[in-house]
C-alpha atoms as a PDB file:
ATOM      1  CA  MET A   1       0.000   0.000   0.000  1.00  0.00           C
ATOM      2  CA  ALA A   2       1.294   3.425  -0.854  1.00  0.00           C
ATOM      3  CA  PRO A   3       2.136   5.676   2.089  1.00  0.00           C
ATOM      4  CA  PHE A   4      -0.055   8.646   2.878  1.00  0.00           C
ATOM      5  CA  HIS A   5       1.207  12.218   3.160  1.00  0.00           C
ATOM      6  CA  GLY A   6       3.596  12.439   6.088  1.00  0.00           C
ATOM      7  CA  GLU A   7       4.355   8.717   6.218  1.00  0.00           C
ATOM      8  CA  THR A   8       7.799   7.446   5.431  1.00  0.00           C
ATOM      9  CA  GLN A   9       8.451   5.139   2.556  1.00  0.00           C
ATOM     10  CA  GLU A  10      10.226   1.874   3.342  1.00  0.00           C
ATOM     11  CA  SER A  11      11.404   1.126  -0.184  1.00  0.00           C
ATOM     12  CA  ASP A  12      12.103   2.771  -3.498  1.00  0.00           C
ATOM     13  CA  ASP A  13       8.614   1.866  -4.742  1.00  0.00           C
ATOM     14  CA  LYS A  14       6.742   4.705  -6.319  1.00  0.00           C
ATOM     15  CA  TRP A  15       3.661   5.968  -4.495  1.00  0.00           C
ATOM     16  CA  ILE A  16       0.821   8.331  -5.113  1.00  0.00           C
ATOM     17  CA  SER A  17      -1.033  10.613  -2.726  1.00  0.00           C
ATOM     18  CA  ARG A  18      -4.191  12.688  -3.147  1.00  0.00           C
ATOM     19  CA  GLU A  19      -3.199  16.194  -2.066  1.00  0.00           C
ATOM     20  CA  VAL A  20      -5.685  18.705  -3.520  1.00  0.00           C
ATOM     21  CA  LEU A  21      -9.285  18.757  -4.759  1.00  0.00           C
ATOM     22  CA  VAL A  22     -10.102  21.640  -7.092  1.00  0.00           C
ATOM     23  CA  LEU A  23     -13.563  23.056  -6.394  1.00  0.00           C
ATOM     24  CA  PRO A  24     -15.463  25.072  -8.992  1.00  0.00           C
ATOM     25  CA  VAL A  25     -16.998  28.159  -7.342  1.00  0.00           C
ATOM     26  CA  SER A  26     -18.673  31.315  -8.651  1.00  0.00           C
ATOM     27  CA  ASP A  27     -17.757  33.708  -5.822  1.00  0.00           C
ATOM     28  CA  VAL A  28     -14.307  33.208  -4.318  1.00  0.00           C
ATOM     29  CA  ASP A  29     -14.837  35.387  -1.248  1.00  0.00           C
ATOM     30  CA  ARG A  30     -18.163  33.693  -0.441  1.00  0.00           C
ATOM     31  CA  ALA A  31     -16.566  30.242  -0.794  1.00  0.00           C
ATOM     32  CA  LYS A  32     -13.624  31.279   1.368  1.00  0.00           C
ATOM     33  CA  ALA A  33     -15.965  32.545   4.112  1.00  0.00           C
ATOM     34  CA  PHE A  34     -18.017  29.334   3.941  1.00  0.00           C
ATOM     35  CA  TYR A  35     -15.027  27.010   4.239  1.00  0.00           C
ATOM     36  CA  GLN A  36     -13.577  29.079   7.069  1.00  0.00           C
ATOM     37  CA  ALA A  37     -16.948  28.776   8.856  1.00  0.00           C
ATOM     38  CA  VAL A  38     -16.851  25.003   8.270  1.00  0.00           C
ATOM     39  CA  GLY A  39     -13.469  24.984  10.039  1.00  0.00           C
ATOM     40  CA  PHE A  40     -11.024  24.578   7.157  1.00  0.00           C
ATOM     41  CA  ARG A  41      -7.603  26.177   7.709  1.00  0.00           C
ATOM     42  CA  LEU A  42      -6.627  28.918   5.260  1.00  0.00           C
ATOM     43  CA  ASP A  43      -3.267  27.911   3.781  1.00  0.00           C
ATOM     44  CA  ALA A  44      -2.979  30.510   1.021  1.00  0.00           C
ATOM     45  CA  ASP A  45      -4.888  33.259  -0.739  1.00  0.00           C
ATOM     46  CA  HIS A  46      -2.790  34.388  -3.671  1.00  0.00           C
ATOM     47  CA  VAL A  47      -3.852  36.950  -6.263  1.00  0.00           C
ATOM     48  CA  THR A  48      -1.756  37.446  -9.393  1.00  0.00           C
ATOM     49  CA  ASP A  49      -4.205  39.737 -11.172  1.00  0.00           C
ATOM     50  CA  GLU A  50      -7.986  40.020 -11.778  1.00  0.00           C
ATOM     51  CA  THR A  51      -7.926  36.824 -13.871  1.00  0.00           C
ATOM     52  CA  TYR A  52      -6.047  34.567 -11.443  1.00  0.00           C
ATOM     53  CA  ARG A  53      -6.599  33.986  -7.735  1.00  0.00           C
ATOM     54  CA  VAL A  54      -5.881  30.795  -5.799  1.00  0.00           C
ATOM     55  CA  VAL A  55      -7.338  30.019  -2.382  1.00  0.00           C
ATOM     56  CA  HIS A  56      -5.980  26.888  -0.705  1.00  0.00           C
ATOM     57  CA  MET A  57      -7.668  25.483   2.430  1.00  0.00           C
ATOM     58  CA  THR A  58      -7.384  22.267   4.467  1.00  0.00           C
ATOM     59  CA  PRO A  59      -9.990  20.449   6.554  1.00  0.00           C
ATOM     60  CA  PRO A  60      -8.917  19.809  10.163  1.00  0.00           C
ATOM     61  CA  GLY A  61      -6.643  16.768  10.392  1.00  0.00           C
ATOM     62  CA  SER A  62      -6.729  16.057   6.659  1.00  0.00           C
ATOM     63  CA  PRO A  63      -3.737  15.458   4.391  1.00  0.00           C
ATOM     64  CA  CYS A  64      -5.891  16.530   1.412  1.00  0.00           C
ATOM     65  CA  SER A  65      -6.724  20.185   0.789  1.00  0.00           C
ATOM     66  CA  VAL A  66      -9.169  22.056  -1.406  1.00  0.00           C
ATOM     67  CA  LEU A  67      -8.253  24.729  -3.904  1.00  0.00           C
ATOM     68  CA  PHE A  68     -10.595  27.191  -5.585  1.00  0.00           C
ATOM     69  CA  GLY A  69     -10.354  30.616  -7.106  1.00  0.00           C
ATOM     70  CA  THR A  70     -10.422  32.507 -10.369  1.00  0.00           C
ATOM     71  CA  GLY A  71      -8.820  30.936 -13.413  1.00  0.00           C
ATOM     72  CA  VAL A  72      -8.144  27.575 -11.729  1.00  0.00           C
ATOM     73  CA  THR A  73     -10.806  25.349 -13.354  1.00  0.00           C
ATOM     74  CA  LEU A  74     -13.169  25.309 -16.304  1.00  0.00           C
ATOM     75  CA  ALA A  75     -15.708  23.154 -14.438  1.00  0.00           C
ATOM     76  CA  ALA A  76     -19.126  24.653 -13.754  1.00  0.00           C
ATOM     77  CA  PRO A  77     -19.568  26.074 -10.239  1.00  0.00           C
ATOM     78  CA  GLY A  78     -21.236  23.534  -7.983  1.00  0.00           C
ATOM     79  CA  SER A  79     -20.494  20.551 -10.224  1.00  0.00           C
ATOM     80  CA  SER A  80     -18.336  18.617  -7.723  1.00  0.00           C
ATOM     81  CA  LYS A  81     -20.412  15.984  -5.917  1.00  0.00           C
ATOM     82  CA  GLY A  82     -19.714  13.162  -3.487  1.00  0.00           C
ATOM     83  CA  LEU A  83     -16.707  14.755  -1.796  1.00  0.00           C
ATOM     84  CA  HIS A  84     -16.166  12.735   1.385  1.00  0.00           C
ATOM     85  CA  LEU A  85     -15.001  13.935   4.772  1.00  0.00           C
ATOM     86  CA  VAL A  86     -14.388  10.987   7.089  1.00  0.00           C
ATOM     87  CA  VAL A  87     -15.329  11.608  10.726  1.00  0.00           C
ATOM     88  CA  SER A  88     -15.103   9.449  13.852  1.00  0.00           C
ATOM     89  CA  ASP A  89     -18.487  10.539  15.255  1.00  0.00           C
ATOM     90  CA  ILE A  90     -21.174  11.534  12.735  1.00  0.00           C
ATOM     91  CA  HIS A  91     -23.452  13.171  15.322  1.00  0.00           C
ATOM     92  CA  GLU A  92     -20.643  15.239  16.825  1.00  0.00           C
ATOM     93  CA  ALA A  93     -19.413  16.354  13.389  1.00  0.00           C
ATOM     94  CA  ARG A  94     -22.934  17.183  12.194  1.00  0.00           C
ATOM     95  CA  ASP A  95     -23.741  19.123  15.368  1.00  0.00           C
ATOM     96  CA  GLU A  96     -20.499  21.097  15.069  1.00  0.00           C
ATOM     97  CA  LEU A  97     -21.241  22.058  11.460  1.00  0.00           C
ATOM     98  CA  VAL A  98     -24.833  23.024  12.293  1.00  0.00           C
ATOM     99  CA  GLY A  99     -23.457  25.120  15.160  1.00  0.00           C
ATOM    100  CA  ARG A 100     -21.238  26.886  12.623  1.00  0.00           C
ATOM    101  CA  GLY A 101     -24.275  27.768  10.513  1.00  0.00           C
ATOM    102  CA  VAL A 102     -23.983  25.021   7.901  1.00  0.00           C
ATOM    103  CA  GLU A 103     -27.169  23.326   6.678  1.00  0.00           C
ATOM    104  CA  VAL A 104     -26.497  19.611   7.094  1.00  0.00           C
ATOM    105  CA  GLY A 105     -28.954  16.871   6.168  1.00  0.00           C
ATOM    106  CA  GLU A 106     -30.110  14.298   8.661  1.00  0.00           C
ATOM    107  CA  VAL A 107     -27.918  11.310   9.515  1.00  0.00           C
ATOM    108  CA  TYR A 108     -28.703   8.222   7.429  1.00  0.00           C
ATOM    109  CA  HIS A 109     -27.326   4.826   6.549  1.00  0.00           C
ATOM    110  CA  ASP A 110     -27.491   2.920   3.306  1.00  0.00           C
ATOM    111  CA  THR A 111     -28.631  -0.699   3.196  1.00  0.00           C
ATOM    112  CA  SER A 112     -26.515  -1.291   0.079  1.00  0.00           C
ATOM    113  CA  ASP A 113     -23.782  -2.402   2.484  1.00  0.00           C
ATOM    114  CA  ILE A 114     -20.470  -0.544   2.290  1.00  0.00           C
ATOM    115  CA  PHE A 115     -20.363   2.913   0.701  1.00  0.00           C
ATOM    116  CA  HIS A 116     -23.641   4.469  -0.439  1.00  0.00           C
ATOM    117  CA  ARG A 117     -25.776   5.090  -3.475  1.00  0.00           C
ATOM    118  CA  CYS A 118     -25.832   8.683  -4.676  1.00  0.00           C
ATOM    119  CA  THR A 119     -29.497   8.319  -5.649  1.00  0.00           C
ATOM    120  CA  GLY A 120     -30.915   8.088  -2.130  1.00  0.00           C
ATOM    121  CA  GLU A 121     -32.545   4.736  -2.743  1.00  0.00           C
ATOM    122  CA  LYS A 122     -31.838   2.237   0.045  1.00  0.00           C
ATOM    123  CA  TRP A 123     -31.207   5.097   2.505  1.00  0.00           C
ATOM    124  CA  ILE A 124     -32.692   4.751   5.970  1.00  0.00           C
ATOM    125  CA  SER A 125     -32.873   7.548   8.530  1.00  0.00           C
ATOM    126  CA  GLY A 126     -30.445   7.262  11.436  1.00  0.00           C
ATOM    127  CA  PRO A 127     -27.001   5.722  11.820  1.00  0.00           C
ATOM    128  CA  ASP A 128     -26.100   2.163  10.907  1.00  0.00           C
ATOM    129  CA  PRO A 129     -27.623   0.100  13.759  1.00  0.00           C
ATOM    130  CA  GLN A 130     -24.279  -1.583  14.476  1.00  0.00           C
ATOM    131  CA  ARG A 131     -22.271   1.628  13.893  1.00  0.00           C
ATOM    132  CA  ARG A 132     -20.005  -0.188  11.442  1.00  0.00           C
ATOM    133  CA  ASN A 133     -17.290   1.712   9.583  1.00  0.00           C
ATOM    134  CA  TYR A 134     -18.198   3.431   6.298  1.00  0.00           C
ATOM    135  CA  ARG A 135     -21.954   2.906   6.706  1.00  0.00           C
ATOM    136  CA  THR A 136     -23.332   6.187   8.192  1.00  0.00           C
ATOM    137  CA  TYR A 137     -23.587   9.533   6.395  1.00  0.00           C
ATOM    138  CA  ALA A 138     -24.844  13.114   6.421  1.00  0.00           C
ATOM    139  CA  ASP A 139     -24.690  15.538   3.480  1.00  0.00           C
ATOM    140  CA  PHE A 140     -24.126  19.253   3.017  1.00  0.00           C
ATOM    141  CA  THR A 141     -23.327  21.597   0.148  1.00  0.00           C
ATOM    142  CA  ASP A 142     -21.304  24.753  -0.189  1.00  0.00           C
ATOM    143  CA  PRO A 143     -23.013  27.945  -1.452  1.00  0.00           C
ATOM    144  CA  ASP A 144     -22.443  26.885  -5.087  1.00  0.00           C
ATOM    145  CA  GLY A 145     -23.842  23.396  -4.602  1.00  0.00           C
ATOM    146  CA  ASN A 146     -20.602  21.396  -4.433  1.00  0.00           C
ATOM    147  CA  GLY A 147     -21.743  18.320  -2.520  1.00  0.00           C
ATOM    148  CA  TRP A 148     -20.015  16.969   0.576  1.00  0.00           C
ATOM    149  CA  VAL A 149     -20.674  13.719   2.447  1.00  0.00           C
ATOM    150  CA  LEU A 150     -19.711  13.169   6.053  1.00  0.00           C
ATOM    151  CA  GLN A 151     -18.882   9.472   6.383  1.00  0.00           C
ATOM    152  CA  GLU A 152     -18.491   7.899   9.806  1.00  0.00           C
ATOM    153  CA  VAL A 153     -15.534   5.637  10.557  1.00  0.00           C
ATOM    154  CA  PRO A 154     -15.688   5.156  14.331  1.00  0.00           C
ATOM    155  CA  ASN A 155     -13.084   2.374  14.439  1.00  0.00           C
ATOM    156  CA  PRO A 156     -10.351   2.988  11.851  1.00  0.00           C
END
């Protein structure tokens, strides 16, 4: 298995690491304010000119950051869906986001077994009855509609 960011490599094998997700947004300042409210750390806000601005932010404890701005993607604002944030306690994470002013859907689990269907079919309100890893979710979107999924992994 390839090492994650910050782990040491034990051999000369090549490895790959997901470091940045590029988010398409329509209003950079609004997106920046939203992600700061969510609790992401601001790593950089760099403006070259009116056609190029890069904002780089990182979720708490994550090795993978998000990047958005002006001139950084041709994707339509709000077109990123199914972006997962793994949390150890879904209720605690949801309550914290709601307390920060984020509209978060109700906690649900999917009877499709591991992972979940994006269609909502097979979803049942409430957490997985056995609180198994990767089986409990709650959703929210940023102001542009980029879709995030909180996914509970209580026992990594």
